[in-house]
JSON list of C-alpha atoms in Angstrom, two decimals:
[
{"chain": "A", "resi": 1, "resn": "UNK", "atom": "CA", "xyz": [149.82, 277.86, 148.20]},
{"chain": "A", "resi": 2, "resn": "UNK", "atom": "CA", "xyz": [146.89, 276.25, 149.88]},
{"chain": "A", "resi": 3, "resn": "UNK", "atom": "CA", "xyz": [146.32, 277.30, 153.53]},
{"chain": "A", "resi": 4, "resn": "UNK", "atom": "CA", "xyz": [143.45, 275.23, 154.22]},
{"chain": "A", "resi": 5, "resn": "UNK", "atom": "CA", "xyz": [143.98, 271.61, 153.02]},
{"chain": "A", "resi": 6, "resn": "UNK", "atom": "CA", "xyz": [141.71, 269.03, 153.27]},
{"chain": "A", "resi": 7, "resn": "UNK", "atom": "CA", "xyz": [143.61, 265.95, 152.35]},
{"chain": "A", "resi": 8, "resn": "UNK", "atom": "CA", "xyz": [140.82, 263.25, 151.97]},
{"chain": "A", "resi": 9, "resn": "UNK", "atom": "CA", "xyz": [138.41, 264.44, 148.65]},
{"chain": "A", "resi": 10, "resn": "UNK", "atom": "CA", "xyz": [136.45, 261.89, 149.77]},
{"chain": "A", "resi": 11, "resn": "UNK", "atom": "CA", "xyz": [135.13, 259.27, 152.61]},
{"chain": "A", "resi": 12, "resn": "UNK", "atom": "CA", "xyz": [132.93, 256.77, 153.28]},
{"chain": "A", "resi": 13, "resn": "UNK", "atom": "CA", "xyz": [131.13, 255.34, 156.31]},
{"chain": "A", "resi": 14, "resn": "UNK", "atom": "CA", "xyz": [128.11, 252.98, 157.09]},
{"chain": "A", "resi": 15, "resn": "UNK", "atom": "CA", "xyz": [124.89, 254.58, 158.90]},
{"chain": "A", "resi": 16, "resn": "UNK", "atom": "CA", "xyz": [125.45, 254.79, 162.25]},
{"chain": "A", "resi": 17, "resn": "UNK", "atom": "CA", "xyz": [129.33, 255.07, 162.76]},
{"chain": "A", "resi": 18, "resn": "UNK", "atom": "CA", "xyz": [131.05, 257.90, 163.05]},
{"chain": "A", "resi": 19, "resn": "UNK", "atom": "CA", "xyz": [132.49, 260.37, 160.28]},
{"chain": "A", "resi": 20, "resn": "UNK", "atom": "CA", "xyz": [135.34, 262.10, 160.93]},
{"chain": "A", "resi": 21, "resn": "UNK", "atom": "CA", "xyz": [136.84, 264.57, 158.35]},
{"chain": "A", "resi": 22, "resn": "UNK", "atom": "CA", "xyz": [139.96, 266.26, 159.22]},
{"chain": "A", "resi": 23, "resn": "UNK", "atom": "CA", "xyz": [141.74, 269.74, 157.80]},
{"chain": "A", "resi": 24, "resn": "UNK", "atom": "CA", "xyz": [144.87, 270.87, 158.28]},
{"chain": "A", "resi": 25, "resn": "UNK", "atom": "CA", "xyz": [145.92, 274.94, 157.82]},
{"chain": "A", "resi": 26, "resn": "UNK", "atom": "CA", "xyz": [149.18, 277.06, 157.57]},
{"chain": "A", "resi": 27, "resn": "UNK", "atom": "CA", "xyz": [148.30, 280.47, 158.82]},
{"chain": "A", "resi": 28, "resn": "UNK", "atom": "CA", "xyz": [148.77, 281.42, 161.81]},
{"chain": "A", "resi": 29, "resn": "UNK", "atom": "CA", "xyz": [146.56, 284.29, 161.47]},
{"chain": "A", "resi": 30, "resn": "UNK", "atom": "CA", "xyz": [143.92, 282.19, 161.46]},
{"chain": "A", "resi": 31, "resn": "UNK", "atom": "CA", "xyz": [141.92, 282.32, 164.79]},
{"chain": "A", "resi": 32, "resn": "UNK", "atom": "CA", "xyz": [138.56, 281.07, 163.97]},
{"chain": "A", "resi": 33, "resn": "UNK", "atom": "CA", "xyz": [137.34, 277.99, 162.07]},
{"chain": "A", "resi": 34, "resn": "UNK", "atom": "CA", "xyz": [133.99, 277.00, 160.74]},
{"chain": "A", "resi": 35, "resn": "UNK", "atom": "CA", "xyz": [132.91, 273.95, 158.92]},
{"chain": "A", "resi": 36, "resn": "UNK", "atom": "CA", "xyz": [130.21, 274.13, 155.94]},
{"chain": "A", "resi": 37, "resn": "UNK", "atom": "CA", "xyz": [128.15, 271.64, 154.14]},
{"chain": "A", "resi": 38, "resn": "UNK", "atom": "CA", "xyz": [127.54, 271.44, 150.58]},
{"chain": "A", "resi": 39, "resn": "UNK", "atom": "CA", "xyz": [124.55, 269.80, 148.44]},
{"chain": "A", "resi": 40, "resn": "UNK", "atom": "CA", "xyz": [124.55, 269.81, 144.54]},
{"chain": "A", "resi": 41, "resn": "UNK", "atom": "CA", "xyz": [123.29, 272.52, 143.22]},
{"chain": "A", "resi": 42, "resn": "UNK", "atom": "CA", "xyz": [122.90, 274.68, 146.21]},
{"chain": "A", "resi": 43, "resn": "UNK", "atom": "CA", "xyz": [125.29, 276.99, 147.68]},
{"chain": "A", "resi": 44, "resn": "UNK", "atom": "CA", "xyz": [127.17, 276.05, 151.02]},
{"chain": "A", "resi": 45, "resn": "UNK", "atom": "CA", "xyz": [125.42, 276.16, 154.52]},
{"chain": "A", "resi": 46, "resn": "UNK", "atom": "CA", "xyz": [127.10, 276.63, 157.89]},
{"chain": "A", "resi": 47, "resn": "UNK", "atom": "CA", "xyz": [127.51, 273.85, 160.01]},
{"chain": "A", "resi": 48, "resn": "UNK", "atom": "CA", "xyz": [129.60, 274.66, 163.06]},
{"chain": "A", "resi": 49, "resn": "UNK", "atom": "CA", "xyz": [131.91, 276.91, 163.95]},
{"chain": "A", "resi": 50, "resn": "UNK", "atom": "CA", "xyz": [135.51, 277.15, 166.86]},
{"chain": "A", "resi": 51, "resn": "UNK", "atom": "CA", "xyz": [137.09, 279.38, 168.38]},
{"chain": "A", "resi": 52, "resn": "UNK", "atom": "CA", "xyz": [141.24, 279.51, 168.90]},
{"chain": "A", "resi": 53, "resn": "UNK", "atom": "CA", "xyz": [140.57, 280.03, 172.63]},
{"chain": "A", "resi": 54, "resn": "UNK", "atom": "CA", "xyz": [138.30, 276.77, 172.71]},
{"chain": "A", "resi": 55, "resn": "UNK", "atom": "CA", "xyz": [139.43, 272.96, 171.31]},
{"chain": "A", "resi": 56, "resn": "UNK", "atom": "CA", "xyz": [136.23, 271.68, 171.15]},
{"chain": "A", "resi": 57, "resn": "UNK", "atom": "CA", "xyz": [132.50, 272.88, 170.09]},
{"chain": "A", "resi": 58, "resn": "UNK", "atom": "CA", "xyz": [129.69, 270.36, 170.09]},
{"chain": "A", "resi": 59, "resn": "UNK", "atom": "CA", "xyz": [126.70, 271.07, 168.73]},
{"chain": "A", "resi": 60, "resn": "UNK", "atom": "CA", "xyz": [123.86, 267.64, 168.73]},
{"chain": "A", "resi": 61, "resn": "UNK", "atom": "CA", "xyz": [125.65, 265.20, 166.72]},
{"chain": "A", "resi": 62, "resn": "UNK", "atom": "CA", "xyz": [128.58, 267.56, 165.05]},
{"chain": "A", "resi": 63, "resn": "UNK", "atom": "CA", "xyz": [131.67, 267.80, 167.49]},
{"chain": "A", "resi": 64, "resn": "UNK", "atom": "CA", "xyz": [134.48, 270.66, 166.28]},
{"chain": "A", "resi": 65, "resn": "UNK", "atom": "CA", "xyz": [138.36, 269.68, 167.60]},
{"chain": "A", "resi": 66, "resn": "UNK", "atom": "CA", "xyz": [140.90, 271.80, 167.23]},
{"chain": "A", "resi": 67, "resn": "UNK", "atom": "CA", "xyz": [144.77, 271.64, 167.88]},
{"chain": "A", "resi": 68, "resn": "UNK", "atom": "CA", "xyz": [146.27, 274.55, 167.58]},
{"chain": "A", "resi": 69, "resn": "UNK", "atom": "CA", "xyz": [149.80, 273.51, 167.94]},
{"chain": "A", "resi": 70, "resn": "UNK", "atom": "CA", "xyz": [149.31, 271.31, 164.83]},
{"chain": "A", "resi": 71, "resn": "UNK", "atom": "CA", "xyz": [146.90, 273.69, 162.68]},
{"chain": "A", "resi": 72, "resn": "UNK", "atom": "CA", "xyz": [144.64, 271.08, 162.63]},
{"chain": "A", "resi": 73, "resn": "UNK", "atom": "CA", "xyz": [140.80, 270.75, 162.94]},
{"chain": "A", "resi": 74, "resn": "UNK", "atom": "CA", "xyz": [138.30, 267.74, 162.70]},
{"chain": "A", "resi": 75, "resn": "UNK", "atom": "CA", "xyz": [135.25, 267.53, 162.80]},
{"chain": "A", "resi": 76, "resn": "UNK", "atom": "CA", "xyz": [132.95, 264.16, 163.99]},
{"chain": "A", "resi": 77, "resn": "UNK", "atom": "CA", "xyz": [129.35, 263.35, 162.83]},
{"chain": "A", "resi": 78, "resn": "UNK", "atom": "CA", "xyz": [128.29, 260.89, 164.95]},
{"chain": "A", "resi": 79, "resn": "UNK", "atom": "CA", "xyz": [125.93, 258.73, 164.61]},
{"chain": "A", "resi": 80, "resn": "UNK", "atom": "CA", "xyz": [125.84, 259.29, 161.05]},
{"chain": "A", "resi": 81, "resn": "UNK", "atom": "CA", "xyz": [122.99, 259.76, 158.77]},
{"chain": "A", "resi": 82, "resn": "UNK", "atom": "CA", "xyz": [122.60, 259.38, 155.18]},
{"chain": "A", "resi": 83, "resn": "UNK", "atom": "CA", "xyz": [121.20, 262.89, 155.13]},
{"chain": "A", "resi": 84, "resn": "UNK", "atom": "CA", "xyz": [124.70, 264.01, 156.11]},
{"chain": "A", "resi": 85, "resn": "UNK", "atom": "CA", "xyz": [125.68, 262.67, 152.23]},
{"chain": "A", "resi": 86, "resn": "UNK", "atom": "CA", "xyz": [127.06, 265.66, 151.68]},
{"chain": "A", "resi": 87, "resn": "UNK", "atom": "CA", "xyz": [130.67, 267.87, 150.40]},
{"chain": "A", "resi": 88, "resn": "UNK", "atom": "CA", "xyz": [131.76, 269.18, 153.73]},
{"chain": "A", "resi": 89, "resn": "UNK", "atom": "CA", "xyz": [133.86, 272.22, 153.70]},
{"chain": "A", "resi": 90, "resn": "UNK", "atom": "CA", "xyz": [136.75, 273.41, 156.46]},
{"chain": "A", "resi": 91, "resn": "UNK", "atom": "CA", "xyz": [137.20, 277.33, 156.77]},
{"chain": "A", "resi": 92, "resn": "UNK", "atom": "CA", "xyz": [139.21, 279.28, 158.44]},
{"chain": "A", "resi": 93, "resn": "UNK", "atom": "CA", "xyz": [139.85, 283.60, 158.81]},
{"chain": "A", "resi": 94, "resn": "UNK", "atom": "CA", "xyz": [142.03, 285.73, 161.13]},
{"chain": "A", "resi": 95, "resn": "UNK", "atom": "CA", "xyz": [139.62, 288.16, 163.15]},
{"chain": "A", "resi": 96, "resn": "UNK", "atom": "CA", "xyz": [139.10, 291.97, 163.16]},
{"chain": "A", "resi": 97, "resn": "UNK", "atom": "CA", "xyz": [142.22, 292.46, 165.54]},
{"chain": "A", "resi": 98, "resn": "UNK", "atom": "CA", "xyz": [144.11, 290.69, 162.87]},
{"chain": "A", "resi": 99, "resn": "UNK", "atom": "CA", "xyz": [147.35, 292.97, 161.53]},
{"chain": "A", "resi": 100, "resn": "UNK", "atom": "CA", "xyz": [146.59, 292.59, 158.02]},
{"chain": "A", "resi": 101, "resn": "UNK", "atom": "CA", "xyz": [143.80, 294.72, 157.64]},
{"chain": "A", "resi": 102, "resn": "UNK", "atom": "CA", "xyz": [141.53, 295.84, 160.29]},
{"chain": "A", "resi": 103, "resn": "UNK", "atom": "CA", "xyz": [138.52, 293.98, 158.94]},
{"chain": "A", "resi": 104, "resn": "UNK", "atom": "CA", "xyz": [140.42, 290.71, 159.01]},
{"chain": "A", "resi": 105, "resn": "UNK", "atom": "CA", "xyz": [141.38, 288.58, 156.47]},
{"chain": "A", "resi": 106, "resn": "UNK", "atom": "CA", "xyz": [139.10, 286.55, 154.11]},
{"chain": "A", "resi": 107, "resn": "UNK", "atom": "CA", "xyz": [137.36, 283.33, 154.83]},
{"chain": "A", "resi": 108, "resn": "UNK", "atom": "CA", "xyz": [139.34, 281.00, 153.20]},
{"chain": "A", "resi": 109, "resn": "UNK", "atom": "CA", "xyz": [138.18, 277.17, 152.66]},
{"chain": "A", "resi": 110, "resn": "UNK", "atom": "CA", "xyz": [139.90, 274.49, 151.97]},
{"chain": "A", "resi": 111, "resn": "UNK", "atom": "CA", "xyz": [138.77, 272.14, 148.49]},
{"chain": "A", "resi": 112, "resn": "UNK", "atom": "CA", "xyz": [136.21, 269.74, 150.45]},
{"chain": "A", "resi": 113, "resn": "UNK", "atom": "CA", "xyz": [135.57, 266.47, 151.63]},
{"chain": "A", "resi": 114, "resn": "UNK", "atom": "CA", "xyz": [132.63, 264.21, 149.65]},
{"chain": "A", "resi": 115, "resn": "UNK", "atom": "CA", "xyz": [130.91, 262.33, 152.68]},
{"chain": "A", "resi": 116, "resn": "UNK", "atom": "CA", "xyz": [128.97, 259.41, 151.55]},
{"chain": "A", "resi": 117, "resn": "UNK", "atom": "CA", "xyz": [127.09, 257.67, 154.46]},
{"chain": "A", "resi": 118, "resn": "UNK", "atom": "CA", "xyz": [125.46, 254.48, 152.91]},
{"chain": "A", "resi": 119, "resn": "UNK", "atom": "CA", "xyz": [122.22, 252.72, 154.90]},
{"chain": "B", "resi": 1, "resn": "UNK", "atom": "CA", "xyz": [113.82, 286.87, 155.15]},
{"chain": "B", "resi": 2, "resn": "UNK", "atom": "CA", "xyz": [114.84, 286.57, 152.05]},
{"chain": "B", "resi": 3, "resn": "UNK", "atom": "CA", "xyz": [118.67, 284.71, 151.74]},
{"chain": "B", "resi": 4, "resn": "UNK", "atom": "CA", "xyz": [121.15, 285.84, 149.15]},
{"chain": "B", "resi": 5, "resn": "UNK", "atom": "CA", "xyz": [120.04, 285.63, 145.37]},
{"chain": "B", "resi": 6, "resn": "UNK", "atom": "CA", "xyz": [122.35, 285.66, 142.77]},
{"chain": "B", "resi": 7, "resn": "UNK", "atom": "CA", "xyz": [121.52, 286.12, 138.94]},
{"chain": "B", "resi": 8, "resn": "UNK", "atom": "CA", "xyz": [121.43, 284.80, 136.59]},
{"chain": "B", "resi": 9, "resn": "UNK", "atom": "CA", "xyz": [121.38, 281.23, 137.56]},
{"chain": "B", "resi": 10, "resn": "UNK", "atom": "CA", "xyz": [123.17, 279.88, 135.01]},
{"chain": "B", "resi": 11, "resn": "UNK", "atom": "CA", "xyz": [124.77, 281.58, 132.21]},
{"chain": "B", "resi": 12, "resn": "UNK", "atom": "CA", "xyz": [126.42, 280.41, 128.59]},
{"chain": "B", "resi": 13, "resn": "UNK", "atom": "CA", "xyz": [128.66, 283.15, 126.53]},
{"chain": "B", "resi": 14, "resn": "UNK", "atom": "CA", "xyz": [131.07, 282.91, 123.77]},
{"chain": "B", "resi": 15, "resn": "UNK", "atom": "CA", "xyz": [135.23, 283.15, 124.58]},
{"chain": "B", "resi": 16, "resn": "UNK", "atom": "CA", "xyz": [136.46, 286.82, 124.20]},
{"chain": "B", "resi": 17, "resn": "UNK", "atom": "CA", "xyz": [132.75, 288.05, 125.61]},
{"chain": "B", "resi": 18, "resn": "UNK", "atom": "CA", "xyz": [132.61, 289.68, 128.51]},
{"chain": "B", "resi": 19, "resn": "UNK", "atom": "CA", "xyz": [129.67, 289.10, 131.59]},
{"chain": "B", "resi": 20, "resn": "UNK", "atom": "CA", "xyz": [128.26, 290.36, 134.80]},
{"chain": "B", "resi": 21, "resn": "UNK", "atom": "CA", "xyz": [127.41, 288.75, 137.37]},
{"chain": "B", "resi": 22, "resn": "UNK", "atom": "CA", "xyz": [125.10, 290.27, 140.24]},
{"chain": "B", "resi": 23, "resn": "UNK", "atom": "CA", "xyz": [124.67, 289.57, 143.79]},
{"chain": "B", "resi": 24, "resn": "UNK", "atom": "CA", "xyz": [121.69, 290.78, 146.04]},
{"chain": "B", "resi": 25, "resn": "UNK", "atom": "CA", "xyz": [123.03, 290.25, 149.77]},
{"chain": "B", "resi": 26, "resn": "UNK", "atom": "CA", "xyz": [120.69, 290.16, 152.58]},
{"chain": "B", "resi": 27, "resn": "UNK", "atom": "CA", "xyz": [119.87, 293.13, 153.88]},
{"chain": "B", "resi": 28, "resn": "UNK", "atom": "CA", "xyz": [121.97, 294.93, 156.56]},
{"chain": "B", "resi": 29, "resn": "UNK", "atom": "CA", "xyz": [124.93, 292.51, 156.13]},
{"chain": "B", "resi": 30, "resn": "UNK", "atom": "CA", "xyz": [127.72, 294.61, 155.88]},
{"chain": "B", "resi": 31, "resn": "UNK", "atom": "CA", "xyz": [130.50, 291.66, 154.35]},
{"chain": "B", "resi": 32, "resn": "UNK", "atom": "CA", "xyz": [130.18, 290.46, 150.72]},
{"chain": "B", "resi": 33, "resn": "UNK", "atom": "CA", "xyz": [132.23, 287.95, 149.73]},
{"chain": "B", "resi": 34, "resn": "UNK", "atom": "CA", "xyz": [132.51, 286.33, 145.70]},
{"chain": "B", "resi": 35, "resn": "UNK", "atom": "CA", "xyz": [133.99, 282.71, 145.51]},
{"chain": "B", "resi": 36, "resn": "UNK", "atom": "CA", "xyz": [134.09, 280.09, 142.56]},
{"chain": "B", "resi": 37, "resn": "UNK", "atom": "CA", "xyz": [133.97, 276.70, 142.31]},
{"chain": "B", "resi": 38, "resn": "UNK", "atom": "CA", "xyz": [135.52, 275.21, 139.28]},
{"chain": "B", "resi": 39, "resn": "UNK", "atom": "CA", "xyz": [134.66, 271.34, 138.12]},
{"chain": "B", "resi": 40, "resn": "UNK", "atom": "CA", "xyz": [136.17, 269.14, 141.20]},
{"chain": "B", "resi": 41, "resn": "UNK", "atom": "CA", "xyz": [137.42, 271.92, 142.98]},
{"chain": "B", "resi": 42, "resn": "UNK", "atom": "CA", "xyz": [137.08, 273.63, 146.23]},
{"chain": "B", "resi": 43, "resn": "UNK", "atom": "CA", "xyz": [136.14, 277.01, 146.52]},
{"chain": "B", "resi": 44, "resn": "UNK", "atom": "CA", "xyz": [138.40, 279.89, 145.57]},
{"chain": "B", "resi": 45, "resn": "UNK", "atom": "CA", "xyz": [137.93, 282.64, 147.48]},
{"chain": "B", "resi": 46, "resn": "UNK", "atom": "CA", "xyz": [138.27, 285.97, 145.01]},
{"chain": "B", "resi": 47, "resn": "UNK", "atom": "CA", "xyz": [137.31, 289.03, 146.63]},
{"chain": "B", "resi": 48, "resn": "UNK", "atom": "CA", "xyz": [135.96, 289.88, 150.01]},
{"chain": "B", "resi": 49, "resn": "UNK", "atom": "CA", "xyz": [134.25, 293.84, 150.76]},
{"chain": "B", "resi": 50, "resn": "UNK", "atom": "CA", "xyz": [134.00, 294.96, 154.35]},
{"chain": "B", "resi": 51, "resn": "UNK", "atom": "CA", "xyz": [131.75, 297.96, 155.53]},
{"chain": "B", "resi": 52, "resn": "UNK", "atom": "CA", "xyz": [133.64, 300.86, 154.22]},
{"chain": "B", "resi": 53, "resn": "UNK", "atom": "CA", "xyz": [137.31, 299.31, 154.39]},
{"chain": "B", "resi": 54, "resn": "UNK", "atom": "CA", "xyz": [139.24, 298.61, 150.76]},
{"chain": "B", "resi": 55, "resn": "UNK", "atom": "CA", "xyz": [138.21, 295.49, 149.32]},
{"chain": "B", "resi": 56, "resn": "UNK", "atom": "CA", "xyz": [140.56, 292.58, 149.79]},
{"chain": "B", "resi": 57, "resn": "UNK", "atom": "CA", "xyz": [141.09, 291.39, 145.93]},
{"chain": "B", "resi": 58, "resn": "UNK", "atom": "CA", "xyz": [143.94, 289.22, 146.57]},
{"chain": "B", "resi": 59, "resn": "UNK", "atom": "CA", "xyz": [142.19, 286.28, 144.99]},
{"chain": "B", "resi": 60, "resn": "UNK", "atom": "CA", "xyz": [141.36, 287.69, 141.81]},
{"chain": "B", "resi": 61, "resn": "UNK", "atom": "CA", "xyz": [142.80, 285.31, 139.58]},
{"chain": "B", "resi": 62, "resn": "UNK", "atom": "CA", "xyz": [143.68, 288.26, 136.72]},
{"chain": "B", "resi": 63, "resn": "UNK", "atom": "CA", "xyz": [143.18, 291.87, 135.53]},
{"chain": "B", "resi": 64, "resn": "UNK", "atom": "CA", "xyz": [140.32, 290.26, 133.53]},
{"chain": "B", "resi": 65, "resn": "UNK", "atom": "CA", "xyz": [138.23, 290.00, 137.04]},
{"chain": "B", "resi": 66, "resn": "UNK", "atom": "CA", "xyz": [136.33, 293.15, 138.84]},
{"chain": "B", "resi": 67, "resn": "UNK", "atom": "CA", "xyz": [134.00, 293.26, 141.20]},
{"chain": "B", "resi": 68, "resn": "UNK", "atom": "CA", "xyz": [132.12, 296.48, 142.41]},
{"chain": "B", "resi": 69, "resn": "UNK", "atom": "CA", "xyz": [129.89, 297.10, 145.82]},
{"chain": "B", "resi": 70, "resn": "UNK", "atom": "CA", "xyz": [127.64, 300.06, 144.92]},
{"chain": "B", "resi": 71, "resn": "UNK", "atom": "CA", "xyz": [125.73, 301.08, 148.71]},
{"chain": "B", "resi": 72, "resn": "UNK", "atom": "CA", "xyz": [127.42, 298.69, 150.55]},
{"chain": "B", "resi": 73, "resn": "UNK", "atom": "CA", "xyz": [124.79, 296.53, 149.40]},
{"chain": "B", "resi": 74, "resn": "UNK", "atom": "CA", "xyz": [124.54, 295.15, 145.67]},
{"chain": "B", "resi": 75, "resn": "UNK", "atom": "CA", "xyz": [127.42, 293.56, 143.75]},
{"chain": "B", "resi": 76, "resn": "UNK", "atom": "CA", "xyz": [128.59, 292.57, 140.51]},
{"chain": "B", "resi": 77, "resn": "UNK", "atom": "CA", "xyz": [131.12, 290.68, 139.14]},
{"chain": "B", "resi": 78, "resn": "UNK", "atom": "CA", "xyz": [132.42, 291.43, 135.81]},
{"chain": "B", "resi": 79, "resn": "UNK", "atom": "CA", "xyz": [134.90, 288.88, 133.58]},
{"chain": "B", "resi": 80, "resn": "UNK", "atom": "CA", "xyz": [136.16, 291.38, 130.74]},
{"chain": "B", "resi": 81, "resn": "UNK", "atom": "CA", "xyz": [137.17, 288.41, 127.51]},
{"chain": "B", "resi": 82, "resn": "UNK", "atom": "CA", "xyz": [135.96, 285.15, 129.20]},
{"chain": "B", "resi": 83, "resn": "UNK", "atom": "CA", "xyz": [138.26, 282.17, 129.25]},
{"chain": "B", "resi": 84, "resn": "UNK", "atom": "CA", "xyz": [137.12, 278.76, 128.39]},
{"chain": "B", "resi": 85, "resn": "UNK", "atom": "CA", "xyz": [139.02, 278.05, 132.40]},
{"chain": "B", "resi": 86, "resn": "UNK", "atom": "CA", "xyz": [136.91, 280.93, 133.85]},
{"chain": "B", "resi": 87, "resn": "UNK", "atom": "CA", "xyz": [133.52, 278.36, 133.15]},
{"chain": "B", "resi": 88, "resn": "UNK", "atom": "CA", "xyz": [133.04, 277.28, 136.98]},
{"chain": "B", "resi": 89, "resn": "UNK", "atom": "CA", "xyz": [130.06, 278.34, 139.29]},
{"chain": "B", "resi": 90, "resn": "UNK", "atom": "CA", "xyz": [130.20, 281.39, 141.27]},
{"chain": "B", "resi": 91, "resn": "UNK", "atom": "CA", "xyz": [129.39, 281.72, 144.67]},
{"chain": "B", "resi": 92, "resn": "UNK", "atom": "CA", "xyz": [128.13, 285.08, 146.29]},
{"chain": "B", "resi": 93, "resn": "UNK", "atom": "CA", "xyz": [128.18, 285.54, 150.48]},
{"chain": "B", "resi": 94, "resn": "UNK", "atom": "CA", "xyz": [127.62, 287.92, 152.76]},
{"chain": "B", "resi": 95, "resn": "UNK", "atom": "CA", "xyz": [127.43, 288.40, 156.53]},
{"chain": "B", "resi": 96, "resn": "UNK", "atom": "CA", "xyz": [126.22, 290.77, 159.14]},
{"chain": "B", "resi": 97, "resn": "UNK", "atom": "CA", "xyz": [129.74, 290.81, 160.21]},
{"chain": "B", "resi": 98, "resn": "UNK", "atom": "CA", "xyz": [132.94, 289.34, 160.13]},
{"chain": "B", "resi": 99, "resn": "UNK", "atom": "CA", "xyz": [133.83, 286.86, 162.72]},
{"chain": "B", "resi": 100, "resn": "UNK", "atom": "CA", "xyz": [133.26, 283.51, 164.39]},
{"chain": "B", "resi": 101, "resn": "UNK", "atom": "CA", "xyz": [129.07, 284.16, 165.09]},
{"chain": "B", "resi": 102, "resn": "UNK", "atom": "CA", "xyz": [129.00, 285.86, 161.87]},
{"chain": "B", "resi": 103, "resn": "UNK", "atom": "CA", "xyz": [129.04, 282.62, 159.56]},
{"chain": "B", "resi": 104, "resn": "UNK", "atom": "CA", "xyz": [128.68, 283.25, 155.81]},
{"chain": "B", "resi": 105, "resn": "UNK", "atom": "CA", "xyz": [125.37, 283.07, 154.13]},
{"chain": "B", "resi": 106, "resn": "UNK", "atom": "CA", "xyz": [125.70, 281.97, 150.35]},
{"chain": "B", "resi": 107, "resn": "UNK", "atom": "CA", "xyz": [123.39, 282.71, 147.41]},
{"chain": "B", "resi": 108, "resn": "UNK", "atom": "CA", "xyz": [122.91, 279.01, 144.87]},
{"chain": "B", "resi": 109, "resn": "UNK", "atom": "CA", "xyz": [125.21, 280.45, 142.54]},
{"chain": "B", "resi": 110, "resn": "UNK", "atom": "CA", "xyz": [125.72, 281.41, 138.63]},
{"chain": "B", "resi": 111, "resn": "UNK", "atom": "CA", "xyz": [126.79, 279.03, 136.87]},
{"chain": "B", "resi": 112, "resn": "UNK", "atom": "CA", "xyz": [128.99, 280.16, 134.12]},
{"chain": "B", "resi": 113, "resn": "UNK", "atom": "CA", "xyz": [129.98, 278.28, 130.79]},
{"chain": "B", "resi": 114, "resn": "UNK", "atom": "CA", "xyz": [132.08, 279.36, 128.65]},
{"chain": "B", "resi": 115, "resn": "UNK", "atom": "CA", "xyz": [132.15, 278.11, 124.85]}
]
């Protein structure tokens, strides 16, 4: 069973407007999320990251909601860039005071999102 | 610094073989994890190592998969009899620790084919 879905494998948006990719989770263990970006051939690069105590990070153009009553997280690009062309990953983990083992469960990520911002 | 390096970069072997796969974290970071990312998947998370705490193999897809730590630093990931489905490219991670402004810093990956 998948707890971290990300529903939309891919989207696309014009330069300029806003992306926003959304992911949805079942454990309520979780209480930290973090969003990663993915180019061919390299391996995945952190992006931005949110705490269960906060619903919203921003960080320049990259805004993190979350809603914890509906295990769901989004995150907005905006304005996009081509640059951001890119597989975007959702991830989420349960912390250190987590009950399932003291160093907290695994990062788990959901399957991606292929963002294709066209100029 | 130098980032994670994994090796080899790619590798091709024969069903029924069996191959390692080694991972190089960056120094002092004290959580390793290994992921892979099969063709048009996402990644699948397959074992995660924590300081001195027992690994957390719950994602190991079968007995066939092991993964060592030796020092808390180093490790390798062994596939005993490769599958044609294990061919997917593995990801290596570590962190200095685990937790929300400890994000996870990946190596590029091996990627594995299997004929």
């Amino acid at each position: 069973d998948q707890q971290v879905k990300q529903n939309s494998p891919s989207l696309s948006v014009q330069e300029g407007r806003i992306s926003i990719l959304n992911c949805d989770y079942t454990n309520s263990m979780f209480d930290y999320f973090l969003w990663y970006k993915k180019y061919p051939a390299e391996g995945p690069t952190f992006l931005i990251s949110i705490s269960s105590i906060k619903d919203k990070n921003e960080d320049g153009r990259f805004t993190v909601f979350l809603n914890k009553s509906a295990k769901h997280l989004s995150l907005h690009i905006v304005p996009s860039q081509p640059g951001d062309s890119a597989v975007y990953f959702c991830a989420a983990a349960g912390g250190p005071s987590s009950i399932r083992n003291q160093a907290g469960t695994a990062l788990i990520f959901g399957k991606g999102t292929t963002l294709s911002v066209s100029s | 610094g130098a980032g994670v390096s994994q090796s080899p970069s790619n590798k091709v072997t024969e069903k029924g073989k069996d191959v390692e796969l080694r991972c190089d974290p960056i120094s002092g970071h004290t959580a390793l994890y290994w992921y892979r990312q099969s063709l048009g998947q996402g990644l699948e998370f397959l074992i995660y190592f924590q300081g001195n705490s027992a690994p957390d193999k719950s994602g190991l897809p079968s007995d066939r998969f092991s993964a060592e730590r030796t020092g808390g630093s180093v490790s390798t990931l062994t596939i005993q009899r490769t599958q044609q489905e294990d061919s997917a490219v593995y990801l290596c991670a570590s962190s200095f620790l685990t937790g929300l402004n400890s994000p996870l810093h990946f190596g590029n990956g091996t990627r594995l084919t299997v004929t």
